[in-house]
PDB file of C-alpha atoms in Angstrom:
ATOM      1  CA  MET Z  30     -17.498  -8.924 -13.128  1.00 39.00           C
ATOM      2  CA  ILE Z  31     -17.057  -9.534  -9.487  1.00 36.00           C
ATOM      3  CA  GLN Z  32     -13.642  -7.615  -9.243  1.00 45.00           C
ATOM      4  CA  MET Z  33     -15.116  -4.559 -10.915  1.00 44.00           C
ATOM      5  CA  MET Z  34     -17.518  -4.536  -8.278  1.00 39.00           C
ATOM      6  CA  ALA Z  35     -14.974  -5.096  -5.162  1.00 43.00           C
ATOM      7  CA  ALA Z  36     -13.001  -2.244  -7.063  1.00 47.00           C
ATOM      8  CA  SER Z  37     -15.796  -0.096  -7.199  1.00 47.00           C
ATOM      9  CA  ALA Z  38     -16.783  -0.801  -4.088  1.00 43.00           C
ATOM     10  CA  ALA Z  39     -13.498   0.046  -2.583  1.00 48.00           C
ATOM     11  CA  LEU Z  40     -13.575   3.633  -4.641  1.00 46.00           C
ATOM     12  CA  ALA Z  41     -16.335   4.319  -2.702  1.00 45.00           C
ATOM     13  CA  LEU Z  42     -15.263   3.584   0.854  1.00 43.00           C
ATOM     14  CA  ALA Z  43     -11.996   5.451   0.015  1.00 46.00           C
ATOM     15  CA  LEU Z  44     -13.603   8.634  -1.012  1.00 44.00           C
ATOM     16  CA  GLY Z  45     -16.254   7.904   2.134  1.00 45.00           C
ATOM     17  CA  LEU Z  46     -12.937   8.058   4.155  1.00 44.00           C
ATOM     18  CA  LEU Z  47     -11.138  10.404   2.641  1.00 45.00           C
ATOM     19  CA  LEU Z  48     -13.811  12.946   1.891  1.00 43.00           C
ATOM     20  CA  PRO Z  49     -15.530  14.794   4.624  1.00 40.00           C
ATOM     21  CA  SER Z  50     -19.657  14.806   3.867  1.00 37.00           C
ATOM     22  CA  ALA Z  51     -21.239  17.528   2.149  1.00 38.00           C
ATOM     23  CA  GLY Z  52     -23.609  18.619   4.815  1.00 37.00           C
ATOM     24  CA  VAL Z  53     -20.136  18.831   7.382  1.00 37.00           C
ATOM     25  CA  ARG Z  54     -18.479  21.387   5.125  1.00 40.00           C
ATOM     26  CA  GLY Z  55     -20.861  24.247   6.456  1.00 40.00           C
ATOM     27  CA  ALA Z  56     -19.823  23.572   9.878  1.00 43.00           C
ATOM     28  CA  GLY Z  57     -16.169  24.370   9.444  1.00 46.00           C
ATOM     29  CA  PRO Z  58     -12.788  22.978   8.151  1.00 49.00           C
ATOM     30  CA  PRO Z  59     -12.560  19.062   8.469  1.00 47.00           C
ATOM     31  CA  PRO Z  60     -10.792  17.385  11.561  1.00 52.00           C
ATOM     32  CA  ILE Z  61      -7.122  16.273  10.114  1.00 61.00           C
ATOM     33  CA  GLN Z  62      -6.975  12.638  10.867  1.00 67.00           C
ATOM     34  CA  ASP Z  63      -4.074  10.286   9.168  1.00 74.00           C
ATOM     35  CA  GLY Z  64      -5.294   7.570   7.296  1.00 78.00           C
ATOM     36  CA  GLU Z  65      -4.473   4.523   5.183  1.00 82.00           C
ATOM     37  CA  PHE Z  66      -6.011   2.407   2.740  1.00 85.00           C
ATOM     38  CA  THR Z  67      -5.633  -0.891   0.652  1.00 86.00           C
ATOM     39  CA  PHE Z  68      -8.011  -1.304  -3.077  1.00 90.00           C
ATOM     40  CA  LEU Z  69      -7.245  -3.254  -6.235  1.00 90.00           C
ATOM     41  CA  LEU Z  70      -6.590  -1.207  -9.246  1.00 91.00           C
ATOM     42  CA  PRO Z  71      -7.940  -2.757 -12.523  1.00 91.00           C
ATOM     43  CA  ALA Z  72      -5.713  -3.546 -15.553  1.00 90.00           C
ATOM     44  CA  GLY Z  73      -6.294  -0.292 -17.623  1.00 90.00           C
ATOM     45  CA  ARG Z  74      -7.508   1.887 -15.300  1.00 91.00           C
ATOM     46  CA  LYS Z  75      -6.547   4.761 -13.721  1.00 92.00           C
ATOM     47  CA  GLN Z  76      -7.901   5.686  -9.866  1.00 92.00           C
ATOM     48  CA  CYS Z  77      -8.099   9.191  -8.196  1.00 93.00           C
ATOM     49  CA  PHE Z  78      -8.550  10.243  -4.348  1.00 92.00           C
ATOM     50  CA  TYR Z  79      -9.024  13.579  -2.736  1.00 92.00           C
ATOM     51  CA  GLN Z  80      -7.803  14.684   0.735  1.00 88.00           C
ATOM     52  CA  SER Z  81      -8.735  17.969   2.217  1.00 88.00           C
ATOM     53  CA  ALA Z  82      -5.415  19.679   4.004  1.00 87.00           C
ATOM     54  CA  PRO Z  83      -5.564  22.795   5.906  1.00 87.00           C
ATOM     55  CA  ALA Z  84      -2.972  25.667   5.563  1.00 87.00           C
ATOM     56  CA  ASN Z  85       0.626  25.322   6.773  1.00 87.00           C
ATOM     57  CA  ALA Z  86       0.348  21.895   7.772  1.00 87.00           C
ATOM     58  CA  SER Z  87       2.791  18.869   6.646  1.00 86.00           C
ATOM     59  CA  LEU Z  88       1.343  15.950   4.544  1.00 87.00           C
ATOM     60  CA  GLU Z  89       2.938  13.114   4.109  1.00 87.00           C
ATOM     61  CA  THR Z  90       1.981  10.434   1.036  1.00 89.00           C
ATOM     62  CA  GLU Z  91       2.940   6.723   1.249  1.00 88.00           C
ATOM     63  CA  TYR Z  92       2.374   4.321  -1.330  1.00 90.00           C
ATOM     64  CA  GLN Z  93       3.279   0.834  -1.856  1.00 88.00           C
ATOM     65  CA  VAL Z  94       2.151  -1.887  -4.520  1.00 89.00           C
ATOM     66  CA  ILE Z  95       1.529  -4.912  -2.684  1.00 86.00           C
ATOM     67  CA  ALA Z  96       0.314  -7.622  -5.292  1.00 84.00           C
ATOM     68  CA  GLY Z  97       0.504  -7.959  -9.470  1.00 84.00           C
ATOM     69  CA  ALA Z  98       2.853  -8.392 -12.383  1.00 82.00           C
ATOM     70  CA  GLY Z  99       5.617  -6.340 -12.084  1.00 82.00           C
ATOM     71  CA  LEU Z 100       4.807  -4.837  -8.621  1.00 84.00           C
ATOM     72  CA  ASP Z 101       4.523  -1.134 -10.310  1.00 89.00           C
ATOM     73  CA  VAL Z 102       2.409   1.843 -10.839  1.00 92.00           C
ATOM     74  CA  ASP Z 103       2.141   5.460 -11.929  1.00 93.00           C
ATOM     75  CA  PHE Z 104       1.470   8.070  -9.037  1.00 94.00           C
ATOM     76  CA  THR Z 105       0.833  11.675  -9.414  1.00 93.00           C
ATOM     77  CA  LEU Z 106       0.371  13.874  -6.623  1.00 93.00           C
ATOM     78  CA  GLU Z 107      -1.727  17.212  -7.534  1.00 92.00           C
ATOM     79  CA  SER Z 108      -2.234  20.525  -5.418  1.00 92.00           C
ATOM     80  CA  PRO Z 109      -5.295  22.538  -5.113  1.00 92.00           C
ATOM     81  CA  ARG Z 110      -4.759  24.905  -7.310  1.00 91.00           C
ATOM     82  CA  GLY Z 111      -3.616  21.854  -9.857  1.00 90.00           C
ATOM     83  CA  VAL Z 112       0.105  22.405 -10.003  1.00 91.00           C
ATOM     84  CA  LEU Z 113       1.812  18.781 -10.381  1.00 92.00           C
ATOM     85  CA  LEU Z 114       3.886  17.897  -7.247  1.00 93.00           C
ATOM     86  CA  VAL Z 115       4.757  14.605  -7.344  1.00 92.00           C
ATOM     87  CA  SER Z 116       4.707  12.443 -10.835  1.00 92.00           C
ATOM     88  CA  GLU Z 117       6.264   9.002 -10.883  1.00 91.00           C
ATOM     89  CA  SER Z 118       5.942   6.217 -13.508  1.00 91.00           C
ATOM     90  CA  ARG Z 119       6.150   2.353 -13.425  1.00 90.00           C
ATOM     91  CA  LYS Z 120       7.373   2.406  -9.157  1.00 89.00           C
ATOM     92  CA  ALA Z 121       6.975  -0.152  -6.476  1.00 87.00           C
ATOM     93  CA  ASP Z 122       6.391   2.461  -3.983  1.00 87.00           C
ATOM     94  CA  GLY Z 123       6.827   5.760  -2.606  1.00 89.00           C
ATOM     95  CA  VAL Z 124       7.471   8.695  -0.118  1.00 88.00           C
ATOM     96  CA  HIS Z 125       6.830  11.883  -0.722  1.00 90.00           C
ATOM     97  CA  THR Z 126       6.128  14.869   2.051  1.00 89.00           C
ATOM     98  CA  VAL Z 127       4.502  18.496   1.069  1.00 89.00           C
ATOM     99  CA  GLU Z 128       4.912  21.040   3.575  1.00 86.00           C
ATOM    100  CA  PRO Z 129       3.550  23.399   4.234  1.00 84.00           C
ATOM    101  CA  THR Z 130       0.206  22.616   2.623  1.00 87.00           C
ATOM    102  CA  GLU Z 131      -2.215  24.646   0.933  1.00 88.00           C
ATOM    103  CA  ALA Z 132      -5.802  25.035   2.301  1.00 89.00           C
ATOM    104  CA  GLY Z 133      -7.921  22.467  -0.405  1.00 89.00           C
ATOM    105  CA  ASP Z 134      -8.373  18.962  -1.589  1.00 91.00           C
ATOM    106  CA  TYR Z 135      -5.005  17.483  -3.194  1.00 92.00           C
ATOM    107  CA  LYS Z 136      -5.416  14.975  -5.549  1.00 92.00           C
ATOM    108  CA  LEU Z 137      -3.559  11.619  -5.477  1.00 92.00           C
ATOM    109  CA  CYS Z 138      -3.532   9.491  -8.731  1.00 94.00           C
ATOM    110  CA  PHE Z 139      -3.006   5.812  -9.099  1.00 94.00           C
ATOM    111  CA  ASP Z 140      -2.408   4.804 -12.645  1.00 94.00           C
ATOM    112  CA  ASN Z 141      -2.296   1.346 -14.184  1.00 92.00           C
ATOM    113  CA  SER Z 142      -3.102   2.195 -17.746  1.00 91.00           C
ATOM    114  CA  PHE Z 143       0.101   0.740 -19.245  1.00 91.00           C
ATOM    115  CA  SER Z 144      -0.917  -3.172 -17.874  1.00 88.00           C
ATOM    116  CA  THR Z 145      -3.579  -4.823 -19.883  1.00 86.00           C
ATOM    117  CA  ILE Z 146      -3.808  -7.935 -18.289  1.00 88.00           C
ATOM    118  CA  SER Z 147      -2.722  -7.499 -14.110  1.00 87.00           C
ATOM    119  CA  GLU Z 148      -4.663  -5.948 -11.861  1.00 89.00           C
ATOM    120  CA  LYS Z 149      -2.585  -4.360  -8.445  1.00 89.00           C
ATOM    121  CA  LEU Z 150      -3.470  -3.810  -5.280  1.00 88.00           C
ATOM    122  CA  VAL Z 151      -2.146  -0.894  -3.979  1.00 90.00           C
ATOM    123  CA  PHE Z 152      -1.776   0.377   0.034  1.00 88.00           C
ATOM    124  CA  PHE Z 153      -1.024   4.079   0.639  1.00 89.00           C
ATOM    125  CA  GLU Z 154      -1.237   5.983   3.380  1.00 87.00           C
ATOM    126  CA  LEU Z 155      -1.347   9.656   4.616  1.00 87.00           C
ATOM    127  CA  ILE Z 156       0.114  11.233   7.551  1.00 84.00           C
ATOM    128  CA  PHE Z 157      -0.582  14.970   8.684  1.00 81.00           C
ATOM    129  CA  ASP Z 158       1.440  17.229  10.909  1.00 77.00           C
ATOM    130  CA  SER Z 159      -0.376  20.431  11.723  1.00 64.00           C
ATOM    131  CA  LEU Z 160       0.545  23.019  13.563  1.00 54.00           C
ATOM    132  CA  GLN Z 161      -3.045  23.064  15.157  1.00 52.00           C
ATOM    133  CA  ASP Z 162      -1.728  20.197  17.632  1.00 50.00           C
ATOM    134  CA  ASP Z 163       0.963  22.355  19.053  1.00 49.00           C
ATOM    135  CA  GLU Z 164      -1.556  25.609  19.831  1.00 48.00           C
ATOM    136  CA  GLU Z 165      -3.926  22.965  21.609  1.00 50.00           C
ATOM    137  CA  VAL Z 166      -0.622  21.900  23.988  1.00 47.00           C
ATOM    138  CA  GLU Z 167      -0.265  25.478  24.397  1.00 50.00           C
ATOM    139  CA  GLY Z 168      -3.745  26.475  25.444  1.00 51.00           C
ATOM    140  CA  TRP Z 169      -3.916  23.334  27.871  1.00 47.00           C
ATOM    141  CA  ALA Z 170      -0.372  24.354  29.438  1.00 49.00           C
ATOM    142  CA  GLU Z 171      -1.794  27.974  30.063  1.00 53.00           C
ATOM    143  CA  VAL Z 172      -4.968  26.766  31.705  1.00 51.00           C
ATOM    144  CA  VAL Z 173      -3.278  24.330  34.395  1.00 50.00           C
ATOM    145  CA  GLU Z 174       0.074  25.775  34.815  1.00 50.00           C
ATOM    146  CA  PRO Z 175       1.005  26.944  38.297  1.00 53.00           C
ATOM    147  CA  GLU Z 176       4.512  27.034  37.585  1.00 54.00           C
ATOM    148  CA  GLU Z 177       5.148  28.257  41.341  1.00 51.00           C
ATOM    149  CA  MET Z 178       3.680  25.231  42.275  1.00 51.00           C
ATOM    150  CA  LEU Z 179       5.641  22.746  40.434  1.00 56.00           C
ATOM    151  CA  ASP Z 180       8.935  21.660  40.856  1.00 55.00           C
ATOM    152  CA  VAL Z 181       9.374  20.680  36.972  1.00 58.00           C
ATOM    153  CA  LYS Z 182       8.995  23.232  34.645  1.00 65.00           C
ATOM    154  CA  MET Z 183       5.980  23.158  32.683  1.00 68.00           C
ATOM    155  CA  GLU Z 184       8.438  23.425  29.467  1.00 70.00           C
ATOM    156  CA  ASP Z 185      10.030  20.022  30.159  1.00 68.00           C
ATOM    157  CA  ILE Z 186       6.726  18.065  30.774  1.00 71.00           C
ATOM    158  CA  LYS Z 187       5.215  19.576  27.418  1.00 75.00           C
ATOM    159  CA  GLU Z 188       8.566  18.665  25.927  1.00 73.00           C
ATOM    160  CA  SER Z 189       8.324  14.896  27.031  1.00 73.00           C
ATOM    161  CA  ILE Z 190       4.665  14.393  26.042  1.00 81.00           C
ATOM    162  CA  GLU Z 191       5.309  15.915  22.800  1.00 78.00           C
ATOM    163  CA  THR Z 192       8.479  13.834  22.088  1.00 76.00           C
ATOM    164  CA  MET Z 193       6.644  10.771  23.385  1.00 80.00           C
ATOM    165  CA  ARG Z 194       3.566  11.436  20.905  1.00 77.00           C
ATOM    166  CA  THR Z 195       5.923  12.013  18.030  1.00 74.00           C
ATOM    167  CA  ARG Z 196       7.725   8.350  18.550  1.00 75.00           C
ATOM    168  CA  LEU Z 197       4.405   6.898  19.181  1.00 80.00           C
ATOM    169  CA  GLU Z 198       3.052   8.151  16.082  1.00 74.00           C
ATOM    170  CA  ARG Z 199       6.146   7.099  14.035  1.00 73.00           C
ATOM    171  CA  SER Z 200       6.100   3.696  15.737  1.00 76.00           C
ATOM    172  CA  ILE Z 201       2.701   3.469  14.364  1.00 77.00           C
ATOM    173  CA  GLN Z 202       3.632   4.157  10.806  1.00 71.00           C
ATOM    174  CA  MET Z 203       6.694   2.362  10.926  1.00 73.00           C
ATOM    175  CA  LEU Z 204       4.408  -1.096  12.001  1.00 76.00           C
ATOM    176  CA  THR Z 205       2.054  -0.105   9.117  1.00 73.00           C
ATOM    177  CA  LEU Z 206       5.164   0.211   6.231  1.00 72.00           C
ATOM    178  CA  LEU Z 207       6.439  -3.171   7.788  1.00 74.00           C
ATOM    179  CA  ARG Z 208       2.486  -4.755   7.448  1.00 75.00           C
ATOM    180  CA  ALA Z 209       2.505  -3.817   3.921  1.00 74.00           C
ATOM    181  CA  LEU Z 210       5.968  -5.262   3.225  1.00 73.00           C
ATOM    182  CA  GLU Z 211       4.902  -8.244   4.735  1.00 77.00           C
ATOM    183  CA  ALA Z 212       1.780  -8.830   2.748  1.00 75.00           C
ATOM    184  CA  ARG Z 213       3.789  -7.888  -0.460  1.00 72.00           C
ATOM    185  CA  ASP Z 214       6.638 -10.543   0.401  1.00 76.00           C
ATOM    186  CA  ARG Z 215       4.210 -13.240   1.109  1.00 77.00           C
ATOM    187  CA  ASN Z 216       2.401 -12.595  -2.535  1.00 77.00           C
ATOM    188  CA  LEU Z 217       5.667 -13.374  -3.782  1.00 76.00           C
ATOM    189  CA  GLN Z 218       6.042 -16.458  -2.003  1.00 80.00           C
ATOM    190  CA  GLU Z 219       2.794 -17.519  -2.703  1.00 79.00           C
ATOM    191  CA  GLY Z 220       3.110 -16.842  -6.389  1.00 78.00           C
ATOM    192  CA  ASN Z 221       6.585 -18.587  -6.521  1.00 81.00           C
ATOM    193  CA  LEU Z 222       4.981 -21.611  -4.842  1.00 83.00           C
ATOM    194  CA  GLU Z 223       2.412 -21.126  -7.374  1.00 83.00           C
ATOM    195  CA  ARG Z 224       4.638 -21.526 -10.597  1.00 82.00           C
ATOM    196  CA  VAL Z 225       7.376 -24.356  -8.410  1.00 87.00           C
ATOM    197  CA  THR Z 226       4.142 -26.499  -7.857  1.00 88.00           C
ATOM    198  CA  PHE Z 227       2.336 -26.257 -10.981  1.00 88.00           C
ATOM    199  CA  TRP Z 228       6.204 -26.897 -12.802  1.00 89.00           C
ATOM    200  CA  SER Z 229       7.112 -30.015 -10.672  1.00 89.00           C
ATOM    201  CA  ALA Z 230       3.427 -31.299 -11.340  1.00 89.00           C
ATOM    202  CA  VAL Z 231       4.416 -31.049 -15.024  1.00 89.00           C
ATOM    203  CA  ASN Z 232       8.049 -32.859 -14.623  1.00 91.00           C
ATOM    204  CA  VAL Z 233       6.244 -35.529 -13.033  1.00 89.00           C
ATOM    205  CA  ALA Z 234       3.666 -36.293 -15.579  1.00 90.00           C
ATOM    206  CA  VAL Z 235       6.301 -36.061 -18.228  1.00 90.00           C
ATOM    207  CA  LEU Z 236       8.786 -38.156 -16.243  1.00 90.00           C
ATOM    208  CA  LEU Z 237       5.628 -40.627 -15.791  1.00 90.00           C
ATOM    209  CA  LEU Z 238       4.670 -40.804 -19.421  1.00 89.00           C
ATOM    210  CA  VAL Z 239       8.388 -41.559 -20.530  1.00 88.00           C
ATOM    211  CA  ALA Z 240       8.532 -44.164 -18.025  1.00 86.00           C
ATOM    212  CA  VAL Z 241       4.952 -45.725 -19.516  1.00 87.00           C
ATOM    213  CA  LEU Z 242       6.707 -45.321 -23.467  1.00 87.00           C
ATOM    214  CA  GLN Z 243       9.471 -47.170 -22.183  1.00 86.00           C
ATOM    215  CA  VAL Z 244       7.547 -49.958 -20.817  1.00 84.00           C
ATOM    216  CA  CYS Z 245       5.281 -50.095 -23.876  1.00 85.00           C
ATOM    217  CA  THR Z 246       8.514 -50.262 -25.997  1.00 83.00           C
ATOM    218  CA  LEU Z 247      10.663 -52.703 -23.991  1.00 80.00           C
ATOM    219  CA  LYS Z 248       7.247 -55.044 -24.120  1.00 79.00           C
ATOM    220  CA  ARG Z 249       6.822 -54.517 -27.972  1.00 79.00           C
ATOM    221  CA  PHE Z 250      10.215 -55.597 -28.656  1.00 75.00           C
ATOM    222  CA  PHE Z 251       9.609 -59.135 -26.881  1.00 74.00           C
ATOM    223  CA  GLN Z 252       6.544 -59.842 -28.483  1.00 73.00           C
ATOM    224  CA  ASP Z 253       7.934 -59.598 -31.948  1.00 57.00           C
ATOM    225  CA  LYS Z 254      10.490 -61.838 -31.083  1.00 56.00           C
ATOM    226  CA  ARG Z 255       9.079 -65.384 -32.316  1.00 58.00           C
ATOM    227  CA  PRO Z 256      10.278 -69.055 -32.774  1.00 57.00           C
ATOM    228  CA  VAL Z 257      11.970 -69.728 -36.030  1.00 55.00           C
ATOM    229  CA  PRO Z 258      10.444 -72.971 -37.629  1.00 57.00           C
ATOM    230  CA  THR Z 259      12.701 -75.944 -38.405  1.00 56.00           C
TER     231      THR Z 259
END
């Protein structure tokens, strides 16, 4: 019951993070923001998320199963028009890029229906690369640009800033992915430790039981030997 409540709360939080509120839709298109989320997918269940996207942008979707038996899940990605873009079955991780995107809500679904016992802990990340950022940089350059007064060309400065921004974003994405990999490896190690500890305790108990039986058997042999009457 607690796990079902946690899963419902996680789903509500994910929808709150990924979807814009109804009151803001009339004010214009939602801002483009990269996002990451980790949620618990119960056994025999399917959960879907919707992400708004502008037109003519790049959307990169990356997911990974961090914990759960088999470390696998079914994944599908649909366009705003309902076209199935990606369909994977029982995968531990995946990276997919949609370029260019369509204006609308993309549908991401994670399916654990094939598992009747084990729940899965799933991490996924959405990364946007929009042309609007380039337009903003160009607008900024037009405002502050006196090319006659500068020794270095503004185009070189813009290129350096853009390269630095791209590398920083990629570094953040790689760190996030490494953090997810570390969590999955830690869960595997903890599971192995629990199994090793359990079977070690079983072996120790069996050895103690055998030792007690041997002692009792030897004592019975000596107790059965009585002096022969003359």
